[in-house]
PDB file of C-alpha atoms in Angstrom:
ATOM      1  CA  MET A   1     -87.714 -17.781  -7.127  1.00  0.00           C
ATOM      2  CA  LYS A   2     -87.901 -16.837 -11.141  1.00  0.00           C
ATOM      3  CA  ARG A   3     -87.164 -13.553  -9.515  1.00  0.00           C
ATOM      4  CA  LEU A   4     -84.377 -14.522  -6.859  1.00  0.00           C
ATOM      5  CA  ILE A   5     -82.181 -17.263 -10.228  1.00  0.00           C
ATOM      6  CA  ALA A   6     -82.339 -13.673 -12.812  1.00  0.00           C
ATOM      7  CA  ALA A   7     -81.235 -11.230  -9.921  1.00  0.00           C
ATOM      8  CA  LEU A   8     -78.299 -13.972  -9.676  1.00  0.00           C
ATOM      9  CA  LEU A   9     -78.299 -14.971 -13.341  1.00  0.00           C
ATOM     10  CA  VAL A  10     -77.316 -10.939 -14.216  1.00  0.00           C
ATOM     11  CA  LEU A  11     -74.955 -10.211 -11.399  1.00  0.00           C
ATOM     12  CA  CYS A  12     -72.676 -13.203 -13.268  1.00  0.00           C
ATOM     13  CA  LEU A  13     -72.879 -12.376 -16.537  1.00  0.00           C
ATOM     14  CA  ALA A  14     -72.094  -8.306 -15.271  1.00  0.00           C
ATOM     15  CA  GLY A  15     -69.424 -10.508 -13.040  1.00  0.00           C
ATOM     16  CA  CYS A  16     -67.867 -11.993 -16.896  1.00  0.00           C
ATOM     17  CA  SER A  17     -68.009  -9.212 -18.481  1.00  0.00           C
ATOM     18  CA  ALA A  18     -66.210  -6.957 -16.496  1.00  0.00           C
ATOM     19  CA  PRO A  19     -62.978  -5.782 -17.278  1.00  0.00           C
ATOM     20  CA  ALA A  20     -60.040  -7.246 -15.375  1.00  0.00           C
ATOM     21  CA  SER A  21     -57.921  -4.557 -13.870  1.00  0.00           C
ATOM     22  CA  ALA A  22     -54.034  -4.692 -12.692  1.00  0.00           C
ATOM     23  CA  PRO A  23     -53.225  -5.829  -9.365  1.00  0.00           C
ATOM     24  CA  ALA A  24     -52.304  -3.930  -7.102  1.00  0.00           C
ATOM     25  CA  SER A  25     -49.067  -3.732  -5.084  1.00  0.00           C
ATOM     26  CA  LEU A  26     -48.684  -6.872  -2.967  1.00  0.00           C
ATOM     27  CA  ALA A  27     -48.673  -5.967   0.427  1.00  0.00           C
ATOM     28  CA  PRO A  28     -45.740  -7.005   2.589  1.00  0.00           C
ATOM     29  CA  GLU A  29     -45.017 -10.091   3.888  1.00  0.00           C
ATOM     30  CA  GLU A  30     -44.014 -10.953   7.521  1.00  0.00           C
ATOM     31  CA  GLY A  31     -40.963 -10.205   7.745  1.00  0.00           C
ATOM     32  CA  GLU A  32     -39.736  -7.837   4.085  1.00  0.00           C
ATOM     33  CA  GLU A  33     -39.119  -5.023   3.871  1.00  0.00           C
ATOM     34  CA  ALA A  34     -40.554  -2.606   1.301  1.00  0.00           C
ATOM     35  CA  MET A  35     -38.554   0.280  -1.207  1.00  0.00           C
ATOM     36  CA  ALA A  36     -39.553   2.156  -3.769  1.00  0.00           C
ATOM     37  CA  CYS A  37     -37.182   3.221  -6.236  1.00  0.00           C
ATOM     38  CA  ARG A  38     -36.517   4.211 -10.122  1.00  0.00           C
ATOM     39  CA  ILE A  39     -33.566   2.599 -11.749  1.00  0.00           C
ATOM     40  CA  ALA A  40     -30.730   4.590 -12.806  1.00  0.00           C
ATOM     41  CA  ASP A  41     -29.195   2.254 -14.971  1.00  0.00           C
ATOM     42  CA  GLY A  42     -28.207  -0.998 -15.479  1.00  0.00           C
ATOM     43  CA  ALA A  43     -31.020  -1.940 -16.552  1.00  0.00           C
ATOM     44  CA  GLU A  44     -29.699  -4.040 -19.383  1.00  0.00           C
ATOM     45  CA  SER A  45     -27.125  -6.327 -17.612  1.00  0.00           C
ATOM     46  CA  ASP A  46     -27.560  -7.621 -14.864  1.00  0.00           C
ATOM     47  CA  SER A  47     -26.868  -5.198 -11.944  1.00  0.00           C
ATOM     48  CA  LEU A  48     -29.284  -2.581 -11.479  1.00  0.00           C
ATOM     49  CA  LEU A  49     -28.675   0.659  -9.968  1.00  0.00           C
ATOM     50  CA  LEU A  50     -31.051   2.350  -8.404  1.00  0.00           C
ATOM     51  CA  ALA A  51     -32.374   5.238  -7.226  1.00  0.00           C
ATOM     52  CA  GLU A  52     -34.609   5.897  -4.165  1.00  0.00           C
ATOM     53  CA  GLN A  53     -37.961   7.516  -4.474  1.00  0.00           C
ATOM     54  CA  ARG A  54     -38.136   9.559  -1.063  1.00  0.00           C
ATOM     55  CA  GLU A  55     -36.803  13.153   0.287  1.00  0.00           C
ATOM     56  CA  ASN A  56     -32.496  12.197   0.512  1.00  0.00           C
ATOM     57  CA  GLY A  57     -32.677   8.715  -0.651  1.00  0.00           C
ATOM     58  CA  SER A  58     -29.898   6.528  -1.531  1.00  0.00           C
ATOM     59  CA  LEU A  59     -28.979   4.256  -4.137  1.00  0.00           C
ATOM     60  CA  TYR A  60     -28.000   1.137  -4.394  1.00  0.00           C
ATOM     61  CA  ARG A  61     -26.876  -2.226  -6.278  1.00  0.00           C
ATOM     62  CA  MET A  62     -28.555  -5.550  -7.025  1.00  0.00           C
ATOM     63  CA  SER A  63     -28.249  -7.993  -9.064  1.00  0.00           C
ATOM     64  CA  VAL A  64     -31.487  -9.574 -10.368  1.00  0.00           C
ATOM     65  CA  THR A  65     -30.533 -12.744 -11.022  1.00  0.00           C
ATOM     66  CA  ASP A  66     -32.917 -15.197  -9.598  1.00  0.00           C
ATOM     67  CA  VAL A  67     -35.259 -12.640  -8.606  1.00  0.00           C
ATOM     68  CA  PRO A  68     -38.890 -12.181  -9.863  1.00  0.00           C
ATOM     69  CA  VAL A  69     -40.395 -10.000 -11.296  1.00  0.00           C
ATOM     70  CA  THR A  70     -43.544  -8.501 -12.582  1.00  0.00           C
ATOM     71  CA  LEU A  71     -44.031  -5.712 -15.007  1.00  0.00           C
ATOM     72  CA  ASP A  72     -47.760  -4.094 -14.362  1.00  0.00           C
ATOM     73  CA  GLY A  73     -48.918  -6.759 -12.150  1.00  0.00           C
ATOM     74  CA  LYS A  74     -47.495  -9.663 -14.728  1.00  0.00           C
ATOM     75  CA  GLU A  75     -44.973 -12.113 -14.499  1.00  0.00           C
ATOM     76  CA  ALA A  76     -42.402 -11.082 -15.966  1.00  0.00           C
ATOM     77  CA  SER A  77     -38.388 -11.808 -16.680  1.00  0.00           C
ATOM     78  CA  ALA A  78     -35.407  -8.663 -16.293  1.00  0.00           C
ATOM     79  CA  THR A  79     -34.941  -8.815 -19.651  1.00  0.00           C
ATOM     80  CA  ASP A  80     -38.220  -6.576 -20.226  1.00  0.00           C
ATOM     81  CA  LEU A  81     -36.761  -4.041 -17.371  1.00  0.00           C
ATOM     82  CA  ARG A  82     -36.013  -0.633 -18.751  1.00  0.00           C
ATOM     83  CA  ASP A  83     -33.671   2.203 -17.248  1.00  0.00           C
ATOM     84  CA  GLY A  84     -36.336   4.928 -15.585  1.00  0.00           C
ATOM     85  CA  MET A  85     -38.450   2.378 -14.594  1.00  0.00           C
ATOM     86  CA  LEU A  86     -40.157   3.249 -11.328  1.00  0.00           C
ATOM     87  CA  VAL A  87     -39.898  -0.227  -9.589  1.00  0.00           C
ATOM     88  CA  THR A  88     -40.451  -1.772  -5.512  1.00  0.00           C
ATOM     89  CA  VAL A  89     -37.651  -3.442  -3.976  1.00  0.00           C
ATOM     90  CA  TYR A  90     -39.466  -6.569  -1.437  1.00  0.00           C
ATOM     91  CA  SER A  91     -36.033  -7.628   0.643  1.00  0.00           C
ATOM     92  CA  VAL A  92     -34.958  -9.614   3.794  1.00  0.00           C
ATOM     93  CA  GLY A  93     -32.726  -9.162   6.681  1.00  0.00           C
ATOM     94  CA  GLY A  94     -31.484  -5.624   5.938  1.00  0.00           C
ATOM     95  CA  ILE A  95     -29.985  -2.855   4.265  1.00  0.00           C
ATOM     96  CA  GLN A  96     -25.861  -3.430   3.138  1.00  0.00           C
ATOM     97  CA  GLU A  97     -23.918  -0.829   4.353  1.00  0.00           C
ATOM     98  CA  SER A  98     -21.628   0.421   1.388  1.00  0.00           C
ATOM     99  CA  TYR A  99     -22.381   2.987  -1.000  1.00  0.00           C
ATOM    100  CA  PRO A 100     -23.927   2.903  -3.405  1.00  0.00           C
ATOM    101  CA  GLY A 101     -25.931   0.166  -0.781  1.00  0.00           C
ATOM    102  CA  GLY A 102     -27.245  -3.156  -1.062  1.00  0.00           C
ATOM    103  CA  PHE A 103     -29.666  -5.001  -0.149  1.00  0.00           C
ATOM    104  CA  TYR A 104     -28.998  -8.774   1.643  1.00  0.00           C
ATOM    105  CA  GLN A 105     -31.361 -10.582   0.534  1.00  0.00           C
ATOM    106  CA  VAL A 106     -33.950  -9.320  -2.345  1.00  0.00           C
ATOM    107  CA  THR A 107     -36.811 -12.009  -2.902  1.00  0.00           C
ATOM    108  CA  ARG A 108     -39.142  -9.808  -5.217  1.00  0.00           C
ATOM    109  CA  LEU A 109     -39.289  -6.768  -7.528  1.00  0.00           C
ATOM    110  CA  GLU A 110     -42.436  -5.265  -8.789  1.00  0.00           C
ATOM    111  CA  ALA A 111     -41.873  -2.801 -11.921  1.00  0.00           C
ATOM    112  CA  VAL A 112     -44.901  -0.618 -13.174  1.00  0.00           C
ATOM    113  CA  SER A 113     -44.251   0.758 -16.567  1.00  0.00           C
ATOM    114  CA  GLU A 114     -46.717   4.185 -16.373  1.00  0.00           C
ATOM    115  CA  GLY A 115     -43.770   7.018 -14.511  1.00  0.00           C
ATOM    116  CA  ALA A 116     -41.020   5.903 -16.241  1.00  0.00           C
ATOM    117  CA  ASP A 117     -38.778   8.640 -16.975  1.00  0.00           C
ATOM    118  CA  ASP A 118     -34.722   8.388 -17.452  1.00  0.00           C
ATOM    119  CA  ARG A 119     -32.983  11.884 -16.774  1.00  0.00           C
ATOM    120  CA  VAL A 120     -30.346   9.997 -15.938  1.00  0.00           C
ATOM    121  CA  GLY A 121     -29.865   8.734 -18.515  1.00  0.00           C
ATOM    122  CA  LEU A 122     -30.664  11.705 -20.577  1.00  0.00           C
ATOM    123  CA  ALA A 123     -27.546  13.598 -18.034  1.00  0.00           C
ATOM    124  CA  LEU A 124     -24.823  10.309 -18.614  1.00  0.00           C
ATOM    125  CA  GLN A 125     -25.529  11.252 -21.974  1.00  0.00           C
ATOM    126  CA  ALA A 126     -24.474  15.155 -22.251  1.00  0.00           C
ATOM    127  CA  LEU A 127     -22.102  14.353 -20.355  1.00  0.00           C
ATOM    128  CA  GLU A 128     -20.131  11.446 -21.978  1.00  0.00           C
ATOM    129  CA  ASP A 129     -20.732  13.873 -25.092  1.00  0.00           C
ATOM    130  CA  LEU A 130     -19.156  16.782 -22.900  1.00  0.00           C
ATOM    131  CA  TRP A 131     -16.118  13.850 -21.748  1.00  0.00           C
ATOM    132  CA  SER A 132     -14.791  12.273 -25.681  1.00  0.00           C
ATOM    133  CA  GLU A 133     -14.934  16.600 -26.579  1.00  0.00           C
ATOM    134  CA  ASP A 134     -11.287  18.176 -25.940  1.00  0.00           C
ATOM    135  CA  THR A 135     -10.218  15.200 -24.176  1.00  0.00           C
ATOM    136  CA  ALA A 136      -7.210  16.723 -23.344  1.00  0.00           C
ATOM    137  CA  LEU A 137      -9.248  18.685 -20.783  1.00  0.00           C
ATOM    138  CA  ASN A 138     -10.079  15.987 -18.618  1.00  0.00           C
ATOM    139  CA  GLU A 139      -6.648  13.844 -19.510  1.00  0.00           C
ATOM    140  CA  ASN A 140      -5.312  12.373 -16.635  1.00  0.00           C
ATOM    141  CA  ILE A 141      -7.498  14.449 -14.101  1.00  0.00           C
ATOM    142  CA  GLU A 142      -7.232  12.810 -10.973  1.00  0.00           C
ATOM    143  CA  GLN A 143     -10.961  14.838  -9.177  1.00  0.00           C
ATOM    144  CA  LEU A 144     -13.908  15.580 -11.262  1.00  0.00           C
ATOM    145  CA  SER A 145     -17.380  17.274  -9.823  1.00  0.00           C
ATOM    146  CA  VAL A 146     -20.608  17.482 -11.522  1.00  0.00           C
ATOM    147  CA  TYR A 147     -23.179  20.275 -10.783  1.00  0.00           C
ATOM    148  CA  ILE A 148     -26.548  19.432 -12.116  1.00  0.00           C
ATOM    149  CA  ASP A 149     -29.603  22.030 -11.697  1.00  0.00           C
ATOM    150  CA  GLU A 150     -32.378  20.217  -9.415  1.00  0.00           C
ATOM    151  CA  ALA A 151     -34.462  21.506 -12.613  1.00  0.00           C
ATOM    152  CA  LEU A 152     -33.641  18.963 -14.477  1.00  0.00           C
ATOM    153  CA  VAL A 153     -33.507  16.064 -12.382  1.00  0.00           C
ATOM    154  CA  PRO A 154     -35.889  16.706  -9.320  1.00  0.00           C
ATOM    155  CA  ASN A 155     -34.888  14.030  -7.622  1.00  0.00           C
ATOM    156  CA  ALA A 156     -31.701  13.747  -5.712  1.00  0.00           C
ATOM    157  CA  ALA A 157     -30.947  10.197  -5.460  1.00  0.00           C
ATOM    158  CA  GLU A 158     -31.157  10.048  -9.196  1.00  0.00           C
ATOM    159  CA  ARG A 159     -28.901  13.782  -9.616  1.00  0.00           C
ATOM    160  CA  ALA A 160     -26.256  11.444  -7.040  1.00  0.00           C
ATOM    161  CA  ALA A 161     -27.364   8.384  -9.860  1.00  0.00           C
ATOM    162  CA  VAL A 162     -25.447  10.496 -12.404  1.00  0.00           C
ATOM    163  CA  VAL A 163     -22.504  12.210 -10.957  1.00  0.00           C
ATOM    164  CA  TRP A 164     -21.684   8.570  -9.791  1.00  0.00           C
ATOM    165  CA  ARG A 165     -21.915   6.351 -12.259  1.00  0.00           C
ATOM    166  CA  PHE A 166     -19.965   8.982 -14.296  1.00  0.00           C
ATOM    167  CA  ALA A 167     -17.334   9.276 -12.312  1.00  0.00           C
ATOM    168  CA  GLU A 168     -17.108   4.864 -12.472  1.00  0.00           C
ATOM    169  CA  LEU A 169     -17.498   4.942 -16.280  1.00  0.00           C
ATOM    170  CA  HIS A 170     -14.394   6.910 -15.894  1.00  0.00           C
ATOM    171  CA  ARG A 171     -13.012   5.482 -12.803  1.00  0.00           C
ATOM    172  CA  ILE A 172     -12.658   8.131 -10.427  1.00  0.00           C
ATOM    173  CA  MET A 173     -12.825   7.682  -6.914  1.00  0.00           C
ATOM    174  CA  ASN A 174     -15.113  10.434  -5.048  1.00  0.00           C
ATOM    175  CA  PRO A 175     -16.149  12.458  -7.547  1.00  0.00           C
ATOM    176  CA  LEU A 176     -18.001  15.393  -5.500  1.00  0.00           C
ATOM    177  CA  THR A 177     -21.223  17.907  -6.328  1.00  0.00           C
ATOM    178  CA  TYR A 178     -19.696  20.935  -6.484  1.00  0.00           C
ATOM    179  CA  THR A 179     -20.222  23.821  -7.983  1.00  0.00           C
ATOM    180  CA  TRP A 180     -18.124  26.105 -10.202  1.00  0.00           C
ATOM    181  CA  GLU A 181     -17.617  28.987  -6.998  1.00  0.00           C
ATOM    182  CA  GLU A 182     -18.034  25.737  -4.694  1.00  0.00           C
ATOM    183  CA  LEU A 183     -15.177  24.208  -5.908  1.00  0.00           C
ATOM    184  CA  CYS A 184     -13.256  27.728  -5.520  1.00  0.00           C
ATOM    185  CA  ASP A 185     -14.024  28.663  -2.026  1.00  0.00           C
ATOM    186  CA  GLU A 186     -12.584  25.217  -0.851  1.00  0.00           C
ATOM    187  CA  GLY A 187      -9.678  25.535  -2.849  1.00  0.00           C
ATOM    188  CA  TYR A 188      -9.913  23.461  -5.843  1.00  0.00           C
ATOM    189  CA  VAL A 189      -9.759  26.038  -8.368  1.00  0.00           C
ATOM    190  CA  ASN A 190      -7.309  28.635  -8.211  1.00  0.00           C
ATOM    191  CA  GLU A 191      -9.625  31.621  -8.806  1.00  0.00           C
ATOM    192  CA  GLU A 192      -7.230  33.537  -9.709  1.00  0.00           C
ATOM    193  CA  GLU A 193      -4.785  31.654 -12.957  1.00  0.00           C
ATOM    194  CA  LEU A 194      -8.548  29.927 -13.189  1.00  0.00           C
ATOM    195  CA  SER A 195      -6.854  26.556 -13.553  1.00  0.00           C
ATOM    196  CA  TRP A 196      -8.349  23.420 -11.964  1.00  0.00           C
ATOM    197  CA  GLU A 197      -4.741  21.592 -11.942  1.00  0.00           C
ATOM    198  CA  LYS A 198      -5.850  17.718 -10.499  1.00  0.00           C
ATOM    199  CA  GLY A 199      -9.406  18.065 -12.094  1.00  0.00           C
ATOM    200  CA  CYS A 200     -12.125  18.573 -13.963  1.00  0.00           C
ATOM    201  CA  TYR A 201     -15.478  20.327 -13.732  1.00  0.00           C
ATOM    202  CA  PHE A 202     -18.879  18.957 -15.526  1.00  0.00           C
ATOM    203  CA  GLU A 203     -21.811  21.287 -15.362  1.00  0.00           C
ATOM    204  CA  LEU A 204     -25.969  20.611 -16.651  1.00  0.00           C
ATOM    205  CA  LYS A 205     -28.262  23.752 -15.849  1.00  0.00           C
ATOM    206  CA  ALA A 206     -31.693  24.435 -17.187  1.00  0.00           C
ATOM    207  CA  ALA A 207     -31.729  26.861 -19.173  1.00  0.00           C
ATOM    208  CA  GLU A 208     -33.732  30.306 -18.895  1.00  0.00           C
ATOM    209  CA  GLY A 209     -37.499  29.045 -20.206  1.00  0.00           C
ATOM    210  CA  ALA A 210     -36.140  25.594 -19.180  1.00  0.00           C
ATOM    211  CA  GLY A 211     -39.194  23.834 -20.325  1.00  0.00           C
ATOM    212  CA  THR A 212     -41.403  21.287 -18.824  1.00  0.00           C
ATOM    213  CA  GLY A 213     -42.977  18.484 -19.499  1.00  0.00           C
ATOM    214  CA  LYS A 214     -42.122  16.024 -22.479  1.00  0.00           C
ATOM    215  CA  THR A 215     -39.629  18.865 -23.323  1.00  0.00           C
ATOM    216  CA  LEU A 216     -36.246  20.083 -21.884  1.00  0.00           C
ATOM    217  CA  ARG A 217     -33.772  23.005 -22.632  1.00  0.00           C
ATOM    218  CA  PHE A 218     -30.111  23.222 -20.730  1.00  0.00           C
ATOM    219  CA  ASP A 219     -27.108  24.304 -20.653  1.00  0.00           C
ATOM    220  CA  ALA A 220     -23.937  22.006 -20.603  1.00  0.00           C
ATOM    221  CA  GLN A 221     -20.557  23.150 -20.209  1.00  0.00           C
ATOM    222  CA  LYS A 222     -16.880  21.290 -19.336  1.00  0.00           C
ATOM    223  CA  TRP A 223     -14.751  23.657 -17.823  1.00  0.00           C
ATOM    224  CA  ARG A 224     -10.964  23.634 -16.880  1.00  0.00           C
ATOM    225  CA  GLY A 225      -9.396  26.452 -16.774  1.00  0.00           C
ATOM    226  CA  GLY A 226     -10.092  29.884 -18.362  1.00  0.00           C
ATOM    227  CA  LEU A 227      -8.746  29.200 -21.272  1.00  0.00           C
ATOM    228  CA  ALA A 228      -9.290  25.426 -21.461  1.00  0.00           C
ATOM    229  CA  ALA A 229     -13.657  25.061 -21.793  1.00  0.00           C
ATOM    230  CA  VAL A 230     -16.442  23.628 -24.354  1.00  0.00           C
ATOM    231  CA  PHE A 231     -19.544  24.376 -24.108  1.00  0.00           C
ATOM    232  CA  TYR A 232     -23.138  23.202 -25.227  1.00  0.00           C
ATOM    233  CA  ASP A 233     -25.405  26.738 -25.562  1.00  0.00           C
ATOM    234  CA  GLY A 234     -28.642  25.764 -25.228  1.00  0.00           C
ATOM    235  CA  CYS A 235     -29.459  21.874 -25.804  1.00  0.00           C
ATOM    236  CA  THR A 236     -33.292  20.611 -26.157  1.00  0.00           C
ATOM    237  CA  ALA A 237     -34.112  17.816 -25.447  1.00  0.00           C
ATOM    238  CA  LYS A 238     -37.424  15.512 -26.210  1.00  0.00           C
ATOM    239  CA  GLN A 239     -38.853  12.332 -24.205  1.00  0.00           C
ATOM    240  CA  ASP A 240     -40.444   9.753 -25.774  1.00  0.00           C
ATOM    241  CA  LYS A 241     -43.492   6.883 -24.849  1.00  0.00           C
ATOM    242  CA  SER A 242     -41.232   5.071 -23.062  1.00  0.00           C
ATOM    243  CA  GLY A 243     -40.638   7.769 -20.839  1.00  0.00           C
ATOM    244  CA  GLY A 244     -36.885   7.774 -22.207  1.00  0.00           C
ATOM    245  CA  TRP A 245     -35.243  11.358 -23.994  1.00  0.00           C
ATOM    246  CA  ALA A 246     -33.033  12.129 -26.872  1.00  0.00           C
ATOM    247  CA  TYR A 247     -31.627  15.568 -26.997  1.00  0.00           C
ATOM    248  CA  GLU A 248     -29.493  17.847 -29.741  1.00  0.00           C
ATOM    249  CA  ARG A 249     -26.718  19.887 -28.949  1.00  0.00           C
ATOM    250  CA  GLY A 250     -27.269  23.908 -29.002  1.00  0.00           C
ATOM    251  CA  THR A 251     -24.500  25.953 -30.198  1.00  0.00           C
ATOM    252  CA  PHE A 252     -21.124  24.802 -29.586  1.00  0.00           C
ATOM    253  CA  ALA A 253     -18.161  26.461 -28.018  1.00  0.00           C
ATOM    254  CA  ILE A 254     -14.527  26.096 -27.176  1.00  0.00           C
ATOM    255  CA  ALA A 255     -12.494  28.423 -24.580  1.00  0.00           C
TER     256      ALA A 255
END
């Protein structure tokens, strides 16, 4: 009897002293659908732009007003969210047929701090910096094409998020994702005169020996014609502990 009591006491003490682990993501309840996404933009506002994480995933918009939020398994709020975080969206009622898509009813959102990677924010910053250089090149444009190297932003939906958000900020409808060569092939660029009368081309391309992990190197350009272009060569980006990125512009050139 004494041995039994002693054994039970040991088990009790072990259970009391064991560190608590973060709870795993909850399984969808009956009628719920779960979607794994990354916050591409909007964490500082009420409206999130989400990039689906499956292969060839899509973009989604959702409001976080009145949506229950957890972060790393603990109760949180929308103000705790950051761009680049991975989230799981639970919803009922299916997906709204729009672009970006929408959720008819979001029941909860689970976010995790591990794995945060705001490459969308990095790309947007570089594009905005290019936009502000020699603004005559993009003045009154009607069309826009943005090519982003997969080595810089590996997830296809995140690349799409960069292009869509950049175009939205500058009120340009139906942005393209063609390379310069594809713009020529499709007839947008006059290859003989080296000009794009109605549009402007932006490119973010991994530099040779682009780097991995928390350091990336890339080149950037804005082009409207043979003598109407801006270049950043040899940019270096570094990632901080929260998953955000900051970059230093390389050599500046203008044509």
